[in-house]
Short mmCIF file of C-alpha atoms and ligand atoms in Angstrom, two decimals:
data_model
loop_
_atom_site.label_atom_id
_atom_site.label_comp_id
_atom_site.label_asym_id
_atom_site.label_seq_id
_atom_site.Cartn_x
_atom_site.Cartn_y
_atom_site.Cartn_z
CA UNK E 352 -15.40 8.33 -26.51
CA UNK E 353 -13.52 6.13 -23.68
CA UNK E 354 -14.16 8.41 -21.02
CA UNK E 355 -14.26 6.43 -18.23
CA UNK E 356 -12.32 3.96 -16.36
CA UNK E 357 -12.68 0.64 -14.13
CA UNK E 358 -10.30 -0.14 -11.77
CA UNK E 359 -9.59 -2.61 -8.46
CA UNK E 360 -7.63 -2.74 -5.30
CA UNK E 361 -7.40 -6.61 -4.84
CA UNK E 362 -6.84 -7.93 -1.08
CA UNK E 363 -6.38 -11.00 0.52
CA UNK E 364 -9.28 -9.83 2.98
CA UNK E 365 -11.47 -7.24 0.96
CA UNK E 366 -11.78 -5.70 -3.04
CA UNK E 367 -12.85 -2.50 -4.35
CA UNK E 368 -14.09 -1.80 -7.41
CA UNK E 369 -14.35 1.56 -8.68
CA UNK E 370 -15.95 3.78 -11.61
CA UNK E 371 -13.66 6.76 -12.50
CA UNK E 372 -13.58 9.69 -14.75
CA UNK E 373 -9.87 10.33 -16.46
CA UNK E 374 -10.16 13.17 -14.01
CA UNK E 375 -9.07 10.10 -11.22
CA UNK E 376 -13.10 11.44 -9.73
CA UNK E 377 -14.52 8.06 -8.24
CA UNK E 378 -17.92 7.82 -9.32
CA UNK E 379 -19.10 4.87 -8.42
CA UNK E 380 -17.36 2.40 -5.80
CA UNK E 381 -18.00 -1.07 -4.51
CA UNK E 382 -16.31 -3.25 -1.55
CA UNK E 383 -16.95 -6.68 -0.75
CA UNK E 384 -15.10 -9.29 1.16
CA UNK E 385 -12.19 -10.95 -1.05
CA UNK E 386 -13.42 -14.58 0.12
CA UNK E 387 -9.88 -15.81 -0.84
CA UNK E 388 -9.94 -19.13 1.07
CA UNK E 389 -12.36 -20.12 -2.07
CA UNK E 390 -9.43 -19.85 -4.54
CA UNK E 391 -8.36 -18.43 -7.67
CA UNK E 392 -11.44 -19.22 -9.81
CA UNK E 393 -13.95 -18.18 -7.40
CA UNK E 394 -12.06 -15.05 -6.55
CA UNK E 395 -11.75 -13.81 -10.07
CA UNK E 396 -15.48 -14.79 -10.67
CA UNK E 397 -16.52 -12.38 -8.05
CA UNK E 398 -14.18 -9.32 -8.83
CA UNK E 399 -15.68 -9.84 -12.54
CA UNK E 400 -18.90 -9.72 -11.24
CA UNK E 401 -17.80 -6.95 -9.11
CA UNK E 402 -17.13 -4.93 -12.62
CA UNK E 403 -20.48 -5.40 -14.24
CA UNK E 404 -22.16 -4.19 -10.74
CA UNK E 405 -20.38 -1.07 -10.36
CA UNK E 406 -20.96 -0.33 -14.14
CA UNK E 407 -24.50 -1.10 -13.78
CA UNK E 408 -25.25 0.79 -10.39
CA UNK E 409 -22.80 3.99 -12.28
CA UNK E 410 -24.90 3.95 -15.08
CA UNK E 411 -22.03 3.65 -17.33
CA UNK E 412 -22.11 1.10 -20.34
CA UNK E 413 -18.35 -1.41 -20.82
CA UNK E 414 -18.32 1.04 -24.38
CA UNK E 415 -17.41 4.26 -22.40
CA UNK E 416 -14.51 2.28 -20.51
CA UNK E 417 -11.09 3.49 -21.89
CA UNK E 418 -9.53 0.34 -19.51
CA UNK E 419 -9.35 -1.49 -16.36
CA UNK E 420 -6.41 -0.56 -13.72
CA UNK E 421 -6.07 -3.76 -10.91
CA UNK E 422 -4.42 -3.23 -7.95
CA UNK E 423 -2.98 -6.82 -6.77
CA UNK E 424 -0.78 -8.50 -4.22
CA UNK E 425 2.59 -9.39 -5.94
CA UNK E 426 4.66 -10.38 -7.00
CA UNK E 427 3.84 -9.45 -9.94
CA UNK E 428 5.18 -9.21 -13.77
CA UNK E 429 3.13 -6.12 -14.56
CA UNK E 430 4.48 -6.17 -18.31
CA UNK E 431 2.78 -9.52 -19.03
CA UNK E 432 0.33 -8.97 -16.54
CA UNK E 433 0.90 -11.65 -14.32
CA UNK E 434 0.39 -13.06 -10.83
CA UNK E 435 3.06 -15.15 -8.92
CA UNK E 436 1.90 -16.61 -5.39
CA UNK E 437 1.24 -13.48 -3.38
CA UNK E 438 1.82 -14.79 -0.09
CA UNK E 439 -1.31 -13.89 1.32
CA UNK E 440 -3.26 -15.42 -1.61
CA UNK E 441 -3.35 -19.09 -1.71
CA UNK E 442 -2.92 -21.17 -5.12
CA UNK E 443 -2.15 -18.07 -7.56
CA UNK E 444 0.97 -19.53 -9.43
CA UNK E 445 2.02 -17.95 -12.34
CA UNK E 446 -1.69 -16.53 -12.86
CA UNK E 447 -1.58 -14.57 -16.61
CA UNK E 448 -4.45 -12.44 -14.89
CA UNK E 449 -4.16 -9.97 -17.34
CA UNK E 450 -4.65 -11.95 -20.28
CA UNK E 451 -7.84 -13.76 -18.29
CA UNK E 452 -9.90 -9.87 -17.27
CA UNK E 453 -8.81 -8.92 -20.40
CA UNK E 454 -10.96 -12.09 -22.22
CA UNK E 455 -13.56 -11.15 -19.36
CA UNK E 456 -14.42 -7.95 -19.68
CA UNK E 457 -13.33 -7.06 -23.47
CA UNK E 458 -11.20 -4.03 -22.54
CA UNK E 459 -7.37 -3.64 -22.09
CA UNK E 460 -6.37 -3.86 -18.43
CA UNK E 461 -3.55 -2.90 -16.13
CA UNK E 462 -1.75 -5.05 -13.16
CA UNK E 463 -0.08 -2.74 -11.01
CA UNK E 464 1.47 -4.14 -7.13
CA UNK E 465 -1.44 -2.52 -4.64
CA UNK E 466 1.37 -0.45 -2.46
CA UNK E 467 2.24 1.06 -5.91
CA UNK E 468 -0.81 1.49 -6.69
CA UNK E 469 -1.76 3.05 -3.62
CA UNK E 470 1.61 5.40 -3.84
CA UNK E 471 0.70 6.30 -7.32
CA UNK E 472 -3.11 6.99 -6.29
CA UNK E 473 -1.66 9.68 -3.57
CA UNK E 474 1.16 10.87 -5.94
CA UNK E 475 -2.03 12.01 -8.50
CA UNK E 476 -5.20 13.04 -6.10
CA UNK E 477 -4.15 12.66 -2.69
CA UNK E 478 -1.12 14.13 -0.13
CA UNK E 479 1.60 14.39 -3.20
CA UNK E 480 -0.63 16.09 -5.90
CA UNK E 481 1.91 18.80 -7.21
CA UNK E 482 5.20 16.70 -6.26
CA UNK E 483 7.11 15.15 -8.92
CA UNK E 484 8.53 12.37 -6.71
CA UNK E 485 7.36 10.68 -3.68
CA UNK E 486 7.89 7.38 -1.05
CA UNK E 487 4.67 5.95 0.17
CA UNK E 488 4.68 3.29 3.13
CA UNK E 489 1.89 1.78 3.73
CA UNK E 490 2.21 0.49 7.42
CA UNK E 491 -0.21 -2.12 8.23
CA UNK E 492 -0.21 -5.72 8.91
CA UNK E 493 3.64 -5.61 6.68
CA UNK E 494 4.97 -2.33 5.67
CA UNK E 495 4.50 -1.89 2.21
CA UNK E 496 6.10 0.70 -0.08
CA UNK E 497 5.92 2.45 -3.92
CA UNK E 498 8.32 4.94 -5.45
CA UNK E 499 6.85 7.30 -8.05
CA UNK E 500 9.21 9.04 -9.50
CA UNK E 501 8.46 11.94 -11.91
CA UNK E 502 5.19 10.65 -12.30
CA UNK E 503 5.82 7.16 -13.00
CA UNK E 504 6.14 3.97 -10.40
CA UNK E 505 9.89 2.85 -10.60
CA UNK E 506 9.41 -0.68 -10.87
CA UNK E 507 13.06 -1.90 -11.46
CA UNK E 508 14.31 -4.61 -13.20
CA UNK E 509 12.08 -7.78 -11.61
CA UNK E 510 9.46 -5.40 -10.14
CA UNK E 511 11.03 -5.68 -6.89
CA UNK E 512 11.42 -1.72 -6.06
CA UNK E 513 10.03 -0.32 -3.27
CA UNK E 514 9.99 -2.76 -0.77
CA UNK E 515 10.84 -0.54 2.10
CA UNK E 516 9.35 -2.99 4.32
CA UNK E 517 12.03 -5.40 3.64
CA UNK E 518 14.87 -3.15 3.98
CA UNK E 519 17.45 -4.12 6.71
CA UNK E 520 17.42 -1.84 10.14
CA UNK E 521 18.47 -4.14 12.56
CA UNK E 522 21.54 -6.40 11.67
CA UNK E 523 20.88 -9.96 13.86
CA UNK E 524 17.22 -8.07 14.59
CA UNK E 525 13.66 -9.74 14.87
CA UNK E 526 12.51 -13.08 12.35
CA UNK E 527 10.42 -11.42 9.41
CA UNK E 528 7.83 -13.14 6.95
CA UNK E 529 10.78 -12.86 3.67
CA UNK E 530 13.67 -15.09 5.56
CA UNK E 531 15.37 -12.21 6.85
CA UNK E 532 16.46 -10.64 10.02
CA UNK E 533 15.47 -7.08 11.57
CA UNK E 534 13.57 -6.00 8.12
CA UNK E 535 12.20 -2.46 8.75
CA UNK E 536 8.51 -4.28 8.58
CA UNK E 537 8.99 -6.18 11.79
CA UNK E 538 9.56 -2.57 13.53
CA UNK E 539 7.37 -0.13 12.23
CA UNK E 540 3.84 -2.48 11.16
CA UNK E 541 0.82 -2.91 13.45
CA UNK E 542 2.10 -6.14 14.57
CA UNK E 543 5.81 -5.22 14.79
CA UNK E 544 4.88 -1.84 17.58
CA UNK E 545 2.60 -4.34 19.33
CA UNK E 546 5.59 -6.87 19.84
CA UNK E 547 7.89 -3.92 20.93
CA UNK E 548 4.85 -2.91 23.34
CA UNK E 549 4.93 -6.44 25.06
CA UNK E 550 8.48 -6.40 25.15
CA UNK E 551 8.25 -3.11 27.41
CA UNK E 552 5.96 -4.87 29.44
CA UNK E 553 7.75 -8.15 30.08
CA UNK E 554 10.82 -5.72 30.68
CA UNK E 555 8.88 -4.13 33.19
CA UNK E 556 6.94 -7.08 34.92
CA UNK E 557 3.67 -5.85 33.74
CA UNK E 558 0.90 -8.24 32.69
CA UNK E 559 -1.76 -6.49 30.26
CA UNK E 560 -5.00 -6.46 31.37
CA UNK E 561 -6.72 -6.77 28.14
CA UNK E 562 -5.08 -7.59 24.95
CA UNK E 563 -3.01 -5.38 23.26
CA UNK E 564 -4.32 -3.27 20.01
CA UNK E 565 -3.49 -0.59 18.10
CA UNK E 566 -6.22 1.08 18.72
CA UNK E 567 -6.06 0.34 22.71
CA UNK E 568 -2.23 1.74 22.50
CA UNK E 569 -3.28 4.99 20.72
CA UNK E 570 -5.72 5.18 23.65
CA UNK E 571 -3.28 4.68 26.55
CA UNK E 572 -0.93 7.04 24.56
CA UNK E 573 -3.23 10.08 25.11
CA UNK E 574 -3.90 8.80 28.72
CA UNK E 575 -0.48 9.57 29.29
CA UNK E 576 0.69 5.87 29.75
CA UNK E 577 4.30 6.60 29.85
CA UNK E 578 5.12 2.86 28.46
CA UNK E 579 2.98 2.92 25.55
CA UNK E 580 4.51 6.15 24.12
CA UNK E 581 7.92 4.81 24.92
CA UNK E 582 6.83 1.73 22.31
CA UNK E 583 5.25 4.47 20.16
CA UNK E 584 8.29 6.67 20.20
CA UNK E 585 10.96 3.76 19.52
CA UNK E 586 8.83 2.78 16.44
CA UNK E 587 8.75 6.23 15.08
CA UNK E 588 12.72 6.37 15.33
CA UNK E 589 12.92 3.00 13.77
CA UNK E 590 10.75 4.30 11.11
CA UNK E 591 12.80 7.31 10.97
CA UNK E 592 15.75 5.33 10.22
CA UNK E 593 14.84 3.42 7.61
CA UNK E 594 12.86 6.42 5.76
CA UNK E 595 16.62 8.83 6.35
CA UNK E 596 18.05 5.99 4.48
CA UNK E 597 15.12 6.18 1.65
CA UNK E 598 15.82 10.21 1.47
CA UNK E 599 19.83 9.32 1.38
CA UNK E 600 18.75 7.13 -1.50
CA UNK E 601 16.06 8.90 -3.54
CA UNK E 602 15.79 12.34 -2.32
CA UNK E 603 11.82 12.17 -3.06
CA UNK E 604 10.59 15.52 -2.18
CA UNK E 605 7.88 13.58 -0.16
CA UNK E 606 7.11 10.79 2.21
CA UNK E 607 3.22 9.93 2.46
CA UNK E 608 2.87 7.38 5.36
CA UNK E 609 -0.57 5.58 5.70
CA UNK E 610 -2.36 2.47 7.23
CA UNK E 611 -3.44 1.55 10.40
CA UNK E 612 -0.22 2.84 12.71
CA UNK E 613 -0.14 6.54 11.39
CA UNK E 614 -3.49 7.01 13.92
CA UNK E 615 -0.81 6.63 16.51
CA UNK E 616 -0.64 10.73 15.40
CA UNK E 617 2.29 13.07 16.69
CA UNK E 618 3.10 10.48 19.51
CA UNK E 619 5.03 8.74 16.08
CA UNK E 620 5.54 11.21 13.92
CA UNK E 621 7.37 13.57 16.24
CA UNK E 622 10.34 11.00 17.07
CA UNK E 623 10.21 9.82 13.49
CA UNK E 624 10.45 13.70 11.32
CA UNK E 625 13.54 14.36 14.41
CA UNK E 626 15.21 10.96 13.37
CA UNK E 627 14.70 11.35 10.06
CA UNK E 628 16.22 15.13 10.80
CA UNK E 629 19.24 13.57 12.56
CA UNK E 630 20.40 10.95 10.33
CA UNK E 631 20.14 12.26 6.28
CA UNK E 632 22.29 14.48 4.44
CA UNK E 633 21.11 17.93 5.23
CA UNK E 634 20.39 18.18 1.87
CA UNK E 635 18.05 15.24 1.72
CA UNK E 636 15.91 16.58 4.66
CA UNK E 637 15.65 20.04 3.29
CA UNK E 638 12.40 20.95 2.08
CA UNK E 639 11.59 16.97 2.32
CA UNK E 640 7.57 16.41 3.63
CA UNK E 641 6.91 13.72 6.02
CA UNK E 642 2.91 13.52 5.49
CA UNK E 643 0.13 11.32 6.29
CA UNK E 644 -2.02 10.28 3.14
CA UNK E 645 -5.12 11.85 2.08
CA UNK E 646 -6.69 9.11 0.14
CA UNK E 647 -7.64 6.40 2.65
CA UNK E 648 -9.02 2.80 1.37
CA UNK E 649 -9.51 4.76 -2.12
CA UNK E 650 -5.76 4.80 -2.82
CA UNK E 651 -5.49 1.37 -4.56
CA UNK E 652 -8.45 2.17 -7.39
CA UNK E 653 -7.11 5.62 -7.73
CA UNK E 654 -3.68 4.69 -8.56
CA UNK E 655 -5.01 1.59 -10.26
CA UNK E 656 -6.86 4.06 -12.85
CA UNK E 657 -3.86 6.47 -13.30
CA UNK E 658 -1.99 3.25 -14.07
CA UNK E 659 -4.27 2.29 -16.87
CA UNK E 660 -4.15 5.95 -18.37
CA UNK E 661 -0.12 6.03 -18.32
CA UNK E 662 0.30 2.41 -19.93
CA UNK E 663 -2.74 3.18 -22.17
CA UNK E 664 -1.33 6.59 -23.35
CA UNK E 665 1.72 4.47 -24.02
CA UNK E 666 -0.01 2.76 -26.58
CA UNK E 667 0.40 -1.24 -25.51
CA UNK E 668 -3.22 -1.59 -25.48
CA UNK E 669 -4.35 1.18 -28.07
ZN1 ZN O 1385 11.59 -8.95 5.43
#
């Protein structure tokens, strides 16, 4: 019986590896540092060797695995399971990564984009379990996003969908990483409320006397520094834009926010659930759950693994 899974959340910084049950129960996990500088070769050297440790220290033999779920950077073709230049990975063009784990490890595997990944991991164990459709953002150093929709990732038609990070919210607004202007990413990510934070300063003629963190702002917040929640608050409305316009769209019956910024607490999430209140259809709003996720840095394998079971239930890998 293939009663267990392996699965990976692939980073330009760390990777996990995990052992799961089809239950989506990690039983083993492993994280070590991604070491991408070393390239493409080196990289998937150590995430295969990654495998056979967490089998080994689970106990579990490759015979028991149904499959192998990876969470990676994309682009990606997940169909033909390949890589194309993630743009924090450096020398990964037009990888056929699938094809090469596959050859590895001697069971089928999965690509799946990480925020999907991540999105699908809280749609199945985490802060949507019970939901049949749901938005994730994953605000960090970008914004990233997923859309599962009645229990499957939307993907659409180049793998594109869900980049809420890279949606539009100010017209002629700040530079961001894709080419364009004002993209919702360069608002509501760590390093977008940190630039809106020194902004408030300069406006104000006020030097910082250390440098400026999340962490330090979520601090001064519940000091009661009136500037940092007013850089707090104007992210959460600019995050409550953009997700009004992703409940307009979708009507998911959730939003699951996560990463670094949602520790900012009800100092962001009040102005954002009002904005989002004030701008969708009534109808779009009602009922709709603005949540933090559940799962944490476990997201990626979980969803990874419930990625494998869907497209090996399908029957492409048998
Ligand atoms: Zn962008």
């Amino acid at each position: 019986m293939h009663s267990l899974i392996l699965s990976a959340d692939v980073g330009g910084t760390n990777m996990r590896t995990a052992l799961l049950n089809v239950k989506g129960e990690v039983l083993k996990g492993l994280k070590r540092p991604s070491m991408a500088h070393k390239g493409r070769e080196a990289l998937i050297k150590r995430l295969v060797q990654m495998f056979q440790d967490t089998l080994r220290e689970g106990g579990a033999d490759i015979r028991k695995i149904r499959g192998i779920g990876v969470g990676f950077p994309g682009p990606l073709d997940t169909e033909r399971g390949i890589v194309f230049n993630p743009p924090n990975l450096k020398g990964w063009e037009e990888v056929h990564l699938r094809d090469i784990l596959e050859q590895e490890m001697g069971r089928p595997v999965v690509l799946e984009n990480d925020a999907n990944a991540a999105a699908l991991g809280e749609y199945w164990k985490g802060a949507g379990k019970g939901t049949r459709s749901l938005v994730c953002l994953t605000l960090g150093t970008g914004v990233g996003g997923g859309v599962v929709l009645e229990g499957r990732v939307w993907h659409g038609a180049k793998g594109i969908a869900g980049e809420i990070g890279h949606m539009t919210l100010v017209k002629n607004g700040r530079r961001c990483g894709c080419g364009n202007r004002g993209c919702l990413e360069t608002y509501g990510s760590a390093s977008g409320i940190i630039t809106t934070m020194k902004g408030l300063l300069e406006r104000h003629h006020i030097k910082p006397k250390e440098a400026i963190t999340l962490e330090r702002m979520g601090k001064w917040a519940r000091a009661g520094d009136s500037l940092t929640r007013r850089a707090i608050r104007e992210t959460g409305v600019n995050l409550g834009v953009g997700i009004a316009n992703v409940a307009n769209l979708l009507n998911p019956e959730m939003i699951v926010l996560s990463g670094g910024v949602t520790n900012l607490g009800g100092y962001l999430f009040g102005p954002l659930r009002e904005e989002v209140k004030k701008r969708a259809l009534p109808k779009a709003v009602e009922g709709l759950k603005i949540v933090r996720a559940e799962l944490g840095d476990n997201a990626g394998v979980i969803g990874a693994a419930r990625a494998l079971l869907l497209t090996v239930a399908q029957g492409r890998n048998g």
